[in-house]
Amino acid sequence: MDLYYIAGVALGLGLVVVGAGLGIGKFAAAAAESIARQPSAAAEITGAINLPLFLLEGVAILAEVFIFAVVLLK
Amino acid sequence: MTTQHAEEAQQAGEHAADAAHGAEEGFNAGEVIIEHVSNSSLDHPIVHLPHIAGIDFSVTKHVMMMWLVAGFLFLVITMATRAYLKQERRIPTGFMNGLEWLVQSIRDSIVLPNVGAKFVNTWTPLMLTLFVFILACNVVGLIPVFETLGMIDRFVLGNSPESESLINSVLHGGTTATANYNVTAALATITFFSIMIAGTMAHGFIKHWKNLVPSGLAKPVYALLIPIELMGMFVKPFALTMRLAANMTGGHIAILSILSLVFLFAEIFASAAVGIGVGFTLVLPLAVGISALEIIVVLVQAYVFTLLTSVFIGMAINVHH
């Protein structure tokens, strides 16, 4: 029973990492492509990409917090 | 021959017994890590204060750290500014240069693009306060001040860990005040009310609440939209709370779990040499790497909190519907 519990938590953590990694990877790819196309707009592109990046990071962190809470409140 | 063999077997048995004994009272990584990231428990407050209306007002470690950081920032920044204002020729030097750069870059790159030119001077002081306070709290958490003091107390001065000295009472709990969800919730509450005040100042009280939803939609859409927007009002500060505290806690947990590998290996192989070897070859590079990452995280989280607060305030002021 305990093993299933830990396995579930670990699986959830892995899913969070996969999702957040895909999201951040897409951001980085899009930013690199658009900066390569228009190097003069690098600062604006970085600024536009910052906010959704942090929101995405927030979601991933929230998931980690809940996983942590699940482990602690067992 | 047989006696030697028996002796060896006996010695091996003793070793195994020692190891088992060690495992019973051994190193509990989870407990140590939680002790180092959470607030000091109410059994070990730094200053005992009475209960008022059922709330324990005792000063814990995080409260002390918050006061220390706030007092330090107040003194340093006020003194620098006063000294600068007393100069005959107003040319900033040294620390004042850095301070002016900070103020200007936060105003021009965080507040101005989001809040707009009309209200930039109203909201820059709040953003500066949030940024400087959060950054200082985060940075102080990365410096093991009390652990170093405790080590000197233990091994140089030779005091026992059970004695009732001031150093032993400040050793309980973590140093990062922003890793406490209550602290970040308080900071996010400031954001929550700032959003309302900003909207009210820009559009008036009634118009601010009307601005939450776009006007001129079909009636059934409102039934869906109004609950979502009201929920969003609370989700914003909640996300701010969780983001900052979880980032600060997470980094410390990562560093501490890697550091605890030293003790775990030493315990498994029942020799200090293995622990020291693992420490130098594996743990030290990893811990240095994660600490370097933490320095970036510390800066980014202070920046993000300030940026998101100004974005939310800007959304209440410049309504795009």
mmCIF file of C-alpha atoms in Angstrom:
data_model
loop_
_atom_site.group_PDB
_atom_site.id
_atom_site.type_symbol
_atom_site.label_atom_id
_atom_site.label_comp_id
_atom_site.label_asym_id
_atom_site.label_seq_id
_atom_site.Cartn_x
_atom_site.Cartn_y
_atom_site.Cartn_z
ATOM 1 C CA MET A 1 0.000 0.000 0.000
ATOM 2 C CA ASP A 2 2.769 2.380 0.961
ATOM 3 C CA LEU A 3 4.639 1.514 -2.216
ATOM 4 C CA TYR A 4 1.603 2.354 -4.381
ATOM 5 C CA TYR A 5 1.330 5.652 -2.566
ATOM 6 C CA ILE A 6 4.928 6.618 -3.244
ATOM 7 C CA ALA A 7 4.716 5.359 -6.830
ATOM 8 C CA GLY A 8 1.648 7.519 -7.453
ATOM 9 C CA VAL A 9 3.334 10.609 -6.057
ATOM 10 C CA ALA A 10 6.469 9.951 -8.107
ATOM 11 C CA LEU A 11 4.405 9.386 -11.258
ATOM 12 C CA GLY A 12 2.548 12.645 -10.696
ATOM 13 C CA LEU A 13 5.789 14.527 -10.190
ATOM 14 C CA GLY A 14 7.124 13.049 -13.431
ATOM 15 C CA LEU A 15 3.986 14.129 -15.317
ATOM 16 C CA VAL A 16 4.398 17.671 -13.977
ATOM 17 C CA VAL A 17 7.989 17.739 -15.181
ATOM 18 C CA VAL A 18 6.978 16.435 -18.632
ATOM 19 C CA GLY A 19 4.242 19.036 -19.025
ATOM 20 C CA ALA A 20 6.274 21.974 -17.769
ATOM 21 C CA GLY A 21 9.273 20.870 -19.816
ATOM 22 C CA LEU A 22 7.199 20.723 -23.003
ATOM 23 C CA GLY A 23 5.769 24.162 -22.296
ATOM 24 C CA ILE A 24 9.086 25.817 -21.515
ATOM 25 C CA GLY A 25 10.677 24.089 -24.497
ATOM 26 C CA LYS A 26 8.019 25.504 -26.818
ATOM 27 C CA PHE A 27 8.579 28.969 -25.363
ATOM 28 C CA ALA A 28 12.325 28.762 -25.808
ATOM 29 C CA ALA A 29 11.995 27.451 -29.371
ATOM 30 C CA ALA A 30 9.550 30.168 -30.378
ATOM 31 C CA ALA A 31 11.692 32.864 -28.768
ATOM 32 C CA ALA A 32 14.883 31.649 -30.437
ATOM 33 C CA GLU A 33 13.175 31.444 -33.837
ATOM 34 C CA SER A 34 11.641 34.880 -33.645
ATOM 35 C CA ILE A 35 14.851 36.471 -32.381
ATOM 36 C CA ALA A 36 16.741 34.800 -35.236
ATOM 37 C CA ARG A 37 14.213 36.241 -37.695
ATOM 38 C CA GLN A 38 14.241 39.702 -36.152
ATOM 39 C CA PRO A 39 17.276 40.282 -33.930
ATOM 40 C CA SER A 40 16.414 43.956 -33.425
ATOM 41 C CA ALA A 41 13.248 43.024 -31.518
ATOM 42 C CA ALA A 42 15.070 40.724 -29.074
ATOM 43 C CA ALA A 43 14.238 42.835 -26.006
ATOM 44 C CA GLU A 44 10.533 43.046 -26.845
ATOM 45 C CA ILE A 45 10.306 39.327 -27.576
ATOM 46 C CA THR A 46 11.974 38.512 -24.252
ATOM 47 C CA GLY A 47 9.575 40.835 -22.460
ATOM 48 C CA ALA A 48 6.541 39.286 -24.137
ATOM 49 C CA ILE A 49 7.700 35.768 -23.357
ATOM 50 C CA ASN A 50 8.562 36.448 -19.685
ATOM 51 C CA LEU A 51 5.043 36.748 -18.318
ATOM 52 C CA PRO A 52 3.475 33.541 -19.724
ATOM 53 C CA LEU A 53 6.695 31.738 -18.849
ATOM 54 C CA PHE A 54 6.303 32.710 -15.189
ATOM 55 C CA LEU A 55 2.613 31.798 -15.244
ATOM 56 C CA LEU A 56 3.524 28.363 -16.589
ATOM 57 C CA GLU A 57 6.221 27.988 -13.974
ATOM 58 C CA GLY A 58 3.616 28.919 -11.367
ATOM 59 C CA VAL A 59 1.341 26.082 -12.459
ATOM 60 C CA ALA A 60 4.200 23.577 -12.272
ATOM 61 C CA ILE A 61 5.203 24.840 -8.833
ATOM 62 C CA LEU A 62 1.589 24.622 -7.651
ATOM 63 C CA ALA A 63 1.479 20.993 -8.738
ATOM 64 C CA GLU A 64 4.675 20.318 -6.834
ATOM 65 C CA VAL A 65 3.262 21.996 -3.734
ATOM 66 C CA PHE A 66 0.179 19.806 -3.869
ATOM 67 C CA ILE A 67 2.332 16.702 -4.317
ATOM 68 C CA PHE A 68 4.345 17.779 -1.300
ATOM 69 C CA ALA A 69 1.142 18.363 0.648
ATOM 70 C CA VAL A 70 -0.133 14.912 -0.338
ATOM 71 C CA VAL A 71 3.063 13.361 1.011
ATOM 72 C CA LEU A 72 2.968 15.382 4.218
ATOM 73 C CA LEU A 73 -0.734 14.994 4.953
ATOM 74 C CA LYS A 74 -0.728 11.224 4.373
ATOM 75 C CA MET B 1 42.393 -21.296 12.958
ATOM 76 C CA THR B 2 38.895 -21.900 14.203
ATOM 77 C CA THR B 3 39.309 -19.434 17.085
ATOM 78 C CA GLN B 4 40.489 -16.769 14.629
ATOM 79 C CA HIS B 5 37.519 -17.510 12.401
ATOM 80 C CA ALA B 6 35.154 -17.319 15.361
ATOM 81 C CA GLU B 7 36.690 -14.006 16.400
ATOM 82 C CA GLU B 8 36.218 -12.628 12.918
ATOM 83 C CA ALA B 9 32.624 -13.812 12.868
ATOM 84 C CA GLN B 10 32.077 -12.225 16.255
ATOM 85 C CA GLN B 11 33.592 -8.959 15.068
ATOM 86 C CA ALA B 12 31.438 -9.018 11.928
ATOM 87 C CA GLY B 13 28.410 -9.672 14.098
ATOM 88 C CA GLU B 14 29.316 -6.715 16.299
ATOM 89 C CA HIS B 15 29.684 -4.512 13.231
ATOM 90 C CA ALA B 16 26.296 -5.609 11.974
ATOM 91 C CA ALA B 17 24.813 -4.950 15.404
ATOM 92 C CA ASP B 18 26.461 -1.511 15.437
ATOM 93 C CA ALA B 19 25.088 -0.756 11.985
ATOM 94 C CA ALA B 20 21.606 -1.886 12.998
ATOM 95 C CA HIS B 21 21.830 0.194 16.149
ATOM 96 C CA GLY B 22 22.935 3.163 14.058
ATOM 97 C CA ALA B 23 20.005 2.705 11.714
ATOM 98 C CA GLU B 24 17.591 2.769 14.620
ATOM 99 C CA GLU B 25 18.756 6.112 15.944
ATOM 100 C CA GLY B 26 20.307 7.024 12.622
ATOM 101 C CA PHE B 27 20.166 10.018 10.401
ATOM 102 C CA ASN B 28 16.603 10.861 9.370
ATOM 103 C CA ALA B 29 16.977 12.979 6.219
ATOM 104 C CA GLY B 30 13.303 13.952 6.018
ATOM 105 C CA GLU B 31 13.170 15.246 9.580
ATOM 106 C CA VAL B 32 16.387 17.239 9.222
ATOM 107 C CA ILE B 33 15.224 18.814 5.952
ATOM 108 C CA ILE B 34 11.804 19.758 7.323
ATOM 109 C CA GLU B 35 13.475 21.218 10.420
ATOM 110 C CA HIS B 36 15.671 23.397 8.186
ATOM 111 C CA VAL B 37 12.970 24.730 5.851
ATOM 112 C CA SER B 38 9.992 25.159 8.184
ATOM 113 C CA ASN B 39 9.422 27.811 10.796
ATOM 114 C CA SER B 40 10.710 27.107 14.295
ATOM 115 C CA SER B 41 8.034 25.265 16.249
ATOM 116 C CA LEU B 42 5.986 27.074 18.870
ATOM 117 C CA ASP B 43 7.748 24.999 21.557
ATOM 118 C CA HIS B 44 10.986 26.788 20.762
ATOM 119 C CA PRO B 45 10.101 30.427 20.084
ATOM 120 C CA ILE B 46 12.847 33.008 20.345
ATOM 121 C CA VAL B 47 10.788 35.374 22.481
ATOM 122 C CA HIS B 48 7.829 34.110 24.511
ATOM 123 C CA LEU B 49 4.831 36.410 24.252
ATOM 124 C CA PRO B 50 1.350 35.929 25.729
ATOM 125 C CA HIS B 51 -1.682 34.681 23.798
ATOM 126 C CA ILE B 52 -3.975 37.460 22.660
ATOM 127 C CA ALA B 53 -7.483 36.377 21.570
ATOM 128 C CA GLY B 54 -6.326 32.788 21.240
ATOM 129 C CA ILE B 55 -3.417 33.614 18.924
ATOM 130 C CA ASP B 56 0.130 32.883 20.033
ATOM 131 C CA PHE B 57 2.158 36.029 19.454
ATOM 132 C CA SER B 58 5.511 34.447 20.281
ATOM 133 C CA VAL B 59 8.356 35.553 18.021
ATOM 134 C CA THR B 60 9.501 32.634 15.885
ATOM 135 C CA LYS B 61 12.524 32.402 13.608
ATOM 136 C CA HIS B 62 10.768 33.628 10.469
ATOM 137 C CA VAL B 63 9.286 36.604 12.294
ATOM 138 C CA MET B 64 12.730 37.480 13.630
ATOM 139 C CA MET B 65 14.281 37.179 10.174
ATOM 140 C CA MET B 66 11.551 39.382 8.700
ATOM 141 C CA TRP B 67 12.136 42.059 11.325
ATOM 142 C CA LEU B 68 15.900 41.866 10.905
ATOM 143 C CA VAL B 69 15.631 42.217 7.127
ATOM 144 C CA ALA B 70 13.108 45.062 7.351
ATOM 145 C CA GLY B 71 15.170 46.909 9.959
ATOM 146 C CA PHE B 72 18.401 46.416 8.026
ATOM 147 C CA LEU B 73 16.852 47.642 4.767
ATOM 148 C CA PHE B 74 15.235 50.619 6.469
ATOM 149 C CA LEU B 75 18.496 51.676 8.110
ATOM 150 C CA VAL B 76 20.761 51.153 5.104
ATOM 151 C CA ILE B 77 18.496 52.750 2.489
ATOM 152 C CA THR B 78 17.420 55.662 4.675
ATOM 153 C CA MET B 79 21.001 56.423 5.700
ATOM 154 C CA ALA B 80 22.245 56.273 2.116
ATOM 155 C CA THR B 81 19.466 58.551 0.900
ATOM 156 C CA ARG B 82 19.910 61.026 3.777
ATOM 157 C CA ALA B 83 23.633 61.216 3.194
ATOM 158 C CA TYR B 84 23.019 61.773 -0.494
ATOM 159 C CA LEU B 85 20.493 64.552 0.128
ATOM 160 C CA LYS B 86 22.967 66.340 2.431
ATOM 161 C CA GLN B 87 25.566 66.555 -0.323
ATOM 162 C CA GLU B 88 26.095 69.935 -1.863
ATOM 163 C CA ARG B 89 26.475 68.615 -5.389
ATOM 164 C CA ARG B 90 23.967 65.828 -5.960
ATOM 165 C CA ILE B 91 26.203 63.271 -7.632
ATOM 166 C CA PRO B 92 25.505 59.719 -6.494
ATOM 167 C CA THR B 93 28.548 57.671 -5.506
ATOM 168 C CA GLY B 94 29.089 54.086 -4.475
ATOM 169 C CA PHE B 95 26.044 52.452 -2.906
ATOM 170 C CA MET B 96 23.766 55.312 -3.921
ATOM 171 C CA ASN B 97 24.648 54.640 -7.562
ATOM 172 C CA GLY B 98 23.419 51.074 -7.272
ATOM 173 C CA LEU B 99 20.287 52.186 -5.450
ATOM 174 C CA GLU B 100 19.451 54.742 -8.135
ATOM 175 C CA TRP B 101 20.012 52.151 -10.827
ATOM 176 C CA LEU B 102 17.656 49.767 -9.035
ATOM 177 C CA VAL B 103 14.936 52.381 -8.563
ATOM 178 C CA GLN B 104 15.166 53.559 -12.127
ATOM 179 C CA SER B 105 15.257 50.123 -13.702
ATOM 180 C CA ILE B 106 12.243 48.919 -11.713
ATOM 181 C CA ARG B 107 10.322 52.056 -12.580
ATOM 182 C CA ASP B 108 11.191 52.018 -16.273
ATOM 183 C CA SER B 109 11.236 48.311 -17.065
ATOM 184 C CA ILE B 110 8.603 46.859 -14.704
ATOM 185 C CA VAL B 111 6.115 49.511 -13.610
ATOM 186 C CA LEU B 112 5.990 51.909 -16.564
ATOM 187 C CA PRO B 113 5.174 49.402 -19.352
ATOM 188 C CA ASN B 114 2.440 47.741 -17.286
ATOM 189 C CA VAL B 115 0.831 50.467 -15.206
ATOM 190 C CA GLY B 116 1.134 53.301 -17.702
ATOM 191 C CA ALA B 117 2.570 56.814 -17.532
ATOM 192 C CA LYS B 118 -0.309 58.305 -15.538
ATOM 193 C CA PHE B 119 0.013 56.179 -12.398
ATOM 194 C CA VAL B 120 3.681 55.187 -12.546
ATOM 195 C CA ASN B 121 4.719 57.412 -9.643
ATOM 196 C CA THR B 122 1.807 56.192 -7.510
ATOM 197 C CA TRP B 123 2.763 52.525 -7.710
ATOM 198 C CA THR B 124 6.565 52.537 -8.038
ATOM 199 C CA PRO B 125 7.167 52.892 -4.259
ATOM 200 C CA LEU B 126 5.079 49.781 -3.532
ATOM 201 C CA MET B 127 6.857 47.776 -6.224
ATOM 202 C CA LEU B 128 10.266 48.877 -4.946
ATOM 203 C CA THR B 129 9.346 47.916 -1.392
ATOM 204 C CA LEU B 130 8.089 44.495 -2.488
ATOM 205 C CA PHE B 131 11.137 43.834 -4.662
ATOM 206 C CA VAL B 132 13.752 44.891 -2.136
ATOM 207 C CA PHE B 133 12.075 43.140 0.793
ATOM 208 C CA ILE B 134 11.499 39.861 -1.029
ATOM 209 C CA LEU B 135 14.987 39.870 -2.510
ATOM 210 C CA ALA B 136 16.617 40.551 0.853
ATOM 211 C CA CYS B 137 14.558 37.841 2.596
ATOM 212 C CA ASN B 138 15.432 35.334 -0.133
ATOM 213 C CA VAL B 139 19.139 36.167 -0.095
ATOM 214 C CA VAL B 140 19.434 35.971 3.687
ATOM 215 C CA GLY B 141 17.980 32.460 3.520
ATOM 216 C CA LEU B 142 20.834 31.315 1.304
ATOM 217 C CA ILE B 143 23.511 32.433 3.786
ATOM 218 C CA PRO B 144 23.908 29.905 6.631
ATOM 219 C CA VAL B 145 24.530 32.552 9.313
ATOM 220 C CA PHE B 146 22.989 30.762 12.279
ATOM 221 C CA GLU B 147 24.339 27.350 11.313
ATOM 222 C CA THR B 148 27.859 28.832 11.234
ATOM 223 C CA LEU B 149 27.297 30.511 14.607
ATOM 224 C CA GLY B 150 25.986 27.228 16.002
ATOM 225 C CA MET B 151 29.018 25.349 14.663
ATOM 226 C CA ILE B 152 31.398 27.824 16.310
ATOM 227 C CA ASP B 153 29.387 27.547 19.516
ATOM 228 C CA ARG B 154 29.524 23.734 19.453
ATOM 229 C CA PHE B 155 33.073 23.035 18.349
ATOM 230 C CA VAL B 156 35.122 26.124 19.240
ATOM 231 C CA LEU B 157 33.445 27.284 22.442
ATOM 232 C CA GLY B 158 32.361 23.724 23.329
ATOM 233 C CA ASN B 159 28.844 24.417 24.553
ATOM 234 C CA SER B 160 26.420 21.504 24.557
ATOM 235 C CA PRO B 161 23.474 21.517 22.131
ATOM 236 C CA GLU B 162 21.031 21.152 25.041
ATOM 237 C CA SER B 163 22.092 24.273 26.933
ATOM 238 C CA GLU B 164 19.651 27.168 27.085
ATOM 239 C CA SER B 165 21.757 29.754 25.280
ATOM 240 C CA LEU B 166 20.560 32.327 22.772
ATOM 241 C CA ILE B 167 22.442 30.637 19.932
ATOM 242 C CA ASN B 168 20.716 27.314 20.563
ATOM 243 C CA SER B 169 17.319 28.996 20.602
ATOM 244 C CA VAL B 170 17.889 30.620 17.198
ATOM 245 C CA LEU B 171 19.088 27.335 15.660
ATOM 246 C CA HIS B 172 15.548 25.919 15.373
ATOM 247 C CA GLY B 173 13.828 26.430 12.043
ATOM 248 C CA GLY B 174 14.716 27.835 8.662
ATOM 249 C CA THR B 175 16.118 31.251 7.858
ATOM 250 C CA THR B 176 14.121 32.120 4.728
ATOM 251 C CA ALA B 177 11.088 34.121 5.807
ATOM 252 C CA THR B 178 9.684 34.024 2.251
ATOM 253 C CA ALA B 179 9.628 30.208 2.382
ATOM 254 C CA ASN B 180 6.750 30.555 4.863
ATOM 255 C CA TYR B 181 3.329 30.504 3.226
ATOM 256 C CA ASN B 182 1.966 32.967 5.789
ATOM 257 C CA VAL B 183 4.557 35.594 4.851
ATOM 258 C CA THR B 184 3.905 35.290 1.131
ATOM 259 C CA ALA B 185 0.154 35.213 1.743
ATOM 260 C CA ALA B 186 0.484 38.538 3.567
ATOM 261 C CA LEU B 187 2.494 39.975 0.684
ATOM 262 C CA ALA B 188 -0.096 38.703 -1.812
ATOM 263 C CA THR B 189 -2.871 40.250 0.289
ATOM 264 C CA ILE B 190 -1.149 43.598 -0.238
ATOM 265 C CA THR B 191 -1.311 42.894 -3.982
ATOM 266 C CA PHE B 192 -4.980 41.874 -3.718
ATOM 267 C CA PHE B 193 -6.001 45.174 -2.151
ATOM 268 C CA SER B 194 -3.640 47.200 -4.348
ATOM 269 C CA ILE B 195 -5.472 45.897 -7.432
ATOM 270 C CA MET B 196 -8.795 47.143 -6.052
ATOM 271 C CA ILE B 197 -7.356 50.475 -4.937
ATOM 272 C CA ALA B 198 -5.700 50.977 -8.325
ATOM 273 C CA GLY B 199 -8.954 50.256 -10.174
ATOM 274 C CA THR B 200 -10.890 52.535 -7.848
ATOM 275 C CA MET B 201 -8.381 55.360 -8.210
ATOM 276 C CA ALA B 202 -8.437 55.120 -11.992
ATOM 277 C CA HIS B 203 -12.140 54.537 -12.676
ATOM 278 C CA GLY B 204 -14.107 55.075 -9.481
ATOM 279 C CA PHE B 205 -15.478 52.378 -7.181
ATOM 280 C CA ILE B 206 -18.521 51.227 -9.184
ATOM 281 C CA LYS B 207 -16.786 51.403 -12.559
ATOM 282 C CA HIS B 208 -13.923 49.254 -11.265
ATOM 283 C CA TRP B 209 -16.279 46.372 -10.451
ATOM 284 C CA LYS B 210 -18.081 46.834 -13.750
ATOM 285 C CA ASN B 211 -14.728 46.658 -15.536
ATOM 286 C CA LEU B 212 -14.189 43.104 -14.315
ATOM 287 C CA VAL B 213 -16.332 41.833 -17.211
ATOM 288 C CA PRO B 214 -16.563 43.285 -20.722
ATOM 289 C CA SER B 215 -19.763 45.170 -21.483
ATOM 290 C CA GLY B 216 -22.244 44.432 -24.265
ATOM 291 C CA LEU B 217 -22.359 40.643 -24.249
ATOM 292 C CA ALA B 218 -25.344 38.329 -24.307
ATOM 293 C CA LYS B 219 -26.915 37.711 -20.876
ATOM 294 C CA PRO B 220 -26.117 33.951 -20.579
ATOM 295 C CA VAL B 221 -22.431 34.703 -21.141
ATOM 296 C CA TYR B 222 -22.420 36.893 -18.042
ATOM 297 C CA ALA B 223 -23.726 34.047 -15.915
ATOM 298 C CA LEU B 224 -20.570 32.179 -16.846
ATOM 299 C CA LEU B 225 -18.164 35.104 -16.944
ATOM 300 C CA ILE B 226 -18.911 36.814 -13.627
ATOM 301 C CA PRO B 227 -18.106 33.757 -11.436
ATOM 302 C CA ILE B 228 -14.945 33.116 -13.443
ATOM 303 C CA GLU B 229 -13.736 36.692 -13.048
ATOM 304 C CA LEU B 230 -14.577 36.724 -9.335
ATOM 305 C CA MET B 231 -12.639 33.485 -8.910
ATOM 306 C CA GLY B 232 -9.754 34.958 -10.901
ATOM 307 C CA MET B 233 -9.611 37.821 -8.411
ATOM 308 C CA PHE B 234 -8.662 35.347 -5.681
ATOM 309 C CA VAL B 235 -6.610 33.011 -7.847
ATOM 310 C CA LYS B 236 -4.116 35.762 -8.709
ATOM 311 C CA PRO B 237 -2.865 36.387 -5.146
ATOM 312 C CA PHE B 238 -3.102 32.658 -4.382
ATOM 313 C CA ALA B 239 -0.762 31.878 -7.278
ATOM 314 C CA LEU B 240 1.609 34.616 -6.106
ATOM 315 C CA THR B 241 1.629 33.125 -2.610
ATOM 316 C CA MET B 242 2.348 29.604 -3.778
ATOM 317 C CA ARG B 243 4.900 30.536 -6.413
ATOM 318 C CA LEU B 244 7.207 32.467 -4.106
ATOM 319 C CA ALA B 245 6.975 30.198 -1.063
ATOM 320 C CA ALA B 246 7.227 26.963 -3.060
ATOM 321 C CA ASN B 247 10.223 28.178 -5.021
ATOM 322 C CA MET B 248 12.058 29.165 -1.872
ATOM 323 C CA THR B 249 11.176 25.943 -0.058
ATOM 324 C CA GLY B 250 11.930 23.771 -3.082
ATOM 325 C CA GLY B 251 15.426 25.106 -3.619
ATOM 326 C CA HIS B 252 16.357 24.601 0.017
ATOM 327 C CA ILE B 253 14.938 21.082 0.015
ATOM 328 C CA ALA B 254 17.004 20.258 -3.080
ATOM 329 C CA ILE B 255 20.237 21.566 -1.531
ATOM 330 C CA LEU B 256 19.591 19.819 1.772
ATOM 331 C CA SER B 257 18.669 16.467 0.209
ATOM 332 C CA ILE B 258 21.911 16.478 -1.746
ATOM 333 C CA LEU B 259 23.895 17.442 1.358
ATOM 334 C CA SER B 260 22.235 14.659 3.348
ATOM 335 C CA LEU B 261 23.695 12.107 0.899
ATOM 336 C CA VAL B 262 26.971 12.497 2.813
ATOM 337 C CA PHE B 263 25.411 11.233 6.036
ATOM 338 C CA LEU B 264 23.321 8.574 4.320
ATOM 339 C CA PHE B 265 26.379 7.079 2.605
ATOM 340 C CA ALA B 266 28.434 7.282 5.780
ATOM 341 C CA GLU B 267 25.666 5.441 7.592
ATOM 342 C CA ILE B 268 25.128 2.725 4.969
ATOM 343 C CA PHE B 269 28.835 1.865 4.761
ATOM 344 C CA ALA B 270 29.351 2.558 8.482
ATOM 345 C CA SER B 271 32.466 4.629 7.878
ATOM 346 C CA ALA B 272 33.098 8.347 7.940
ATOM 347 C CA ALA B 273 35.672 8.076 5.137
ATOM 348 C CA VAL B 274 33.025 6.961 2.615
ATOM 349 C CA GLY B 275 30.851 9.897 3.591
ATOM 350 C CA ILE B 276 33.702 12.351 3.211
ATOM 351 C CA GLY B 277 34.694 10.812 -0.132
ATOM 352 C CA VAL B 278 31.132 10.995 -1.488
ATOM 353 C CA GLY B 279 30.955 14.509 -0.118
ATOM 354 C CA PHE B 280 33.966 15.730 -2.033
ATOM 355 C CA THR B 281 33.389 13.857 -5.296
ATOM 356 C CA LEU B 282 29.605 13.948 -5.734
ATOM 357 C CA VAL B 283 27.870 16.145 -3.213
ATOM 358 C CA LEU B 284 30.088 19.216 -3.266
ATOM 359 C CA PRO B 285 29.871 19.863 -7.047
ATOM 360 C CA LEU B 286 26.126 19.174 -7.094
ATOM 361 C CA ALA B 287 25.439 21.383 -4.079
ATOM 362 C CA VAL B 288 27.540 24.206 -5.529
ATOM 363 C CA GLY B 289 25.646 23.888 -8.819
ATOM 364 C CA ILE B 290 22.235 23.990 -7.163
ATOM 365 C CA SER B 291 23.304 26.882 -4.946
ATOM 366 C CA ALA B 292 24.316 28.789 -8.088
ATOM 367 C CA LEU B 293 20.907 28.000 -9.569
ATOM 368 C CA GLU B 294 19.329 29.197 -6.323
ATOM 369 C CA ILE B 295 21.036 32.583 -6.671
ATOM 370 C CA ILE B 296 19.293 32.985 -10.043
ATOM 371 C CA VAL B 297 15.968 31.726 -8.615
ATOM 372 C CA VAL B 298 16.215 34.200 -5.730
ATOM 373 C CA LEU B 299 16.591 37.125 -8.147
ATOM 374 C CA VAL B 300 13.968 35.834 -10.585
ATOM 375 C CA GLN B 301 11.333 35.234 -7.894
ATOM 376 C CA ALA B 302 11.666 38.738 -6.466
ATOM 377 C CA TYR B 303 11.439 40.064 -10.031
ATOM 378 C CA VAL B 304 8.425 37.869 -10.861
ATOM 379 C CA PHE B 305 6.466 38.874 -7.785
ATOM 380 C CA THR B 306 7.041 42.555 -8.589
ATOM 381 C CA LEU B 307 6.316 42.089 -12.298
ATOM 382 C CA LEU B 308 3.092 40.151 -11.744
ATOM 383 C CA THR B 309 1.868 42.640 -9.144
ATOM 384 C CA SER B 310 2.401 45.495 -11.548
ATOM 385 C CA VAL B 311 0.782 43.511 -14.388
ATOM 386 C CA PHE B 312 -2.326 42.899 -12.263
ATOM 387 C CA ILE B 313 -2.477 46.536 -11.173
ATOM 388 C CA GLY B 314 -2.030 47.561 -14.800
ATOM 389 C CA MET B 315 -4.894 45.256 -15.806
ATOM 390 C CA ALA B 316 -7.183 47.047 -13.350
ATOM 391 C CA ILE B 317 -6.088 50.464 -14.651
ATOM 392 C CA ASN B 318 -5.868 49.895 -18.418
ATOM 393 C CA VAL B 319 -8.936 47.772 -19.086
ATOM 394 C CA HIS B 320 -8.848 46.042 -22.481
ATOM 395 C CA HIS B 321 -12.333 44.913 -23.291
#
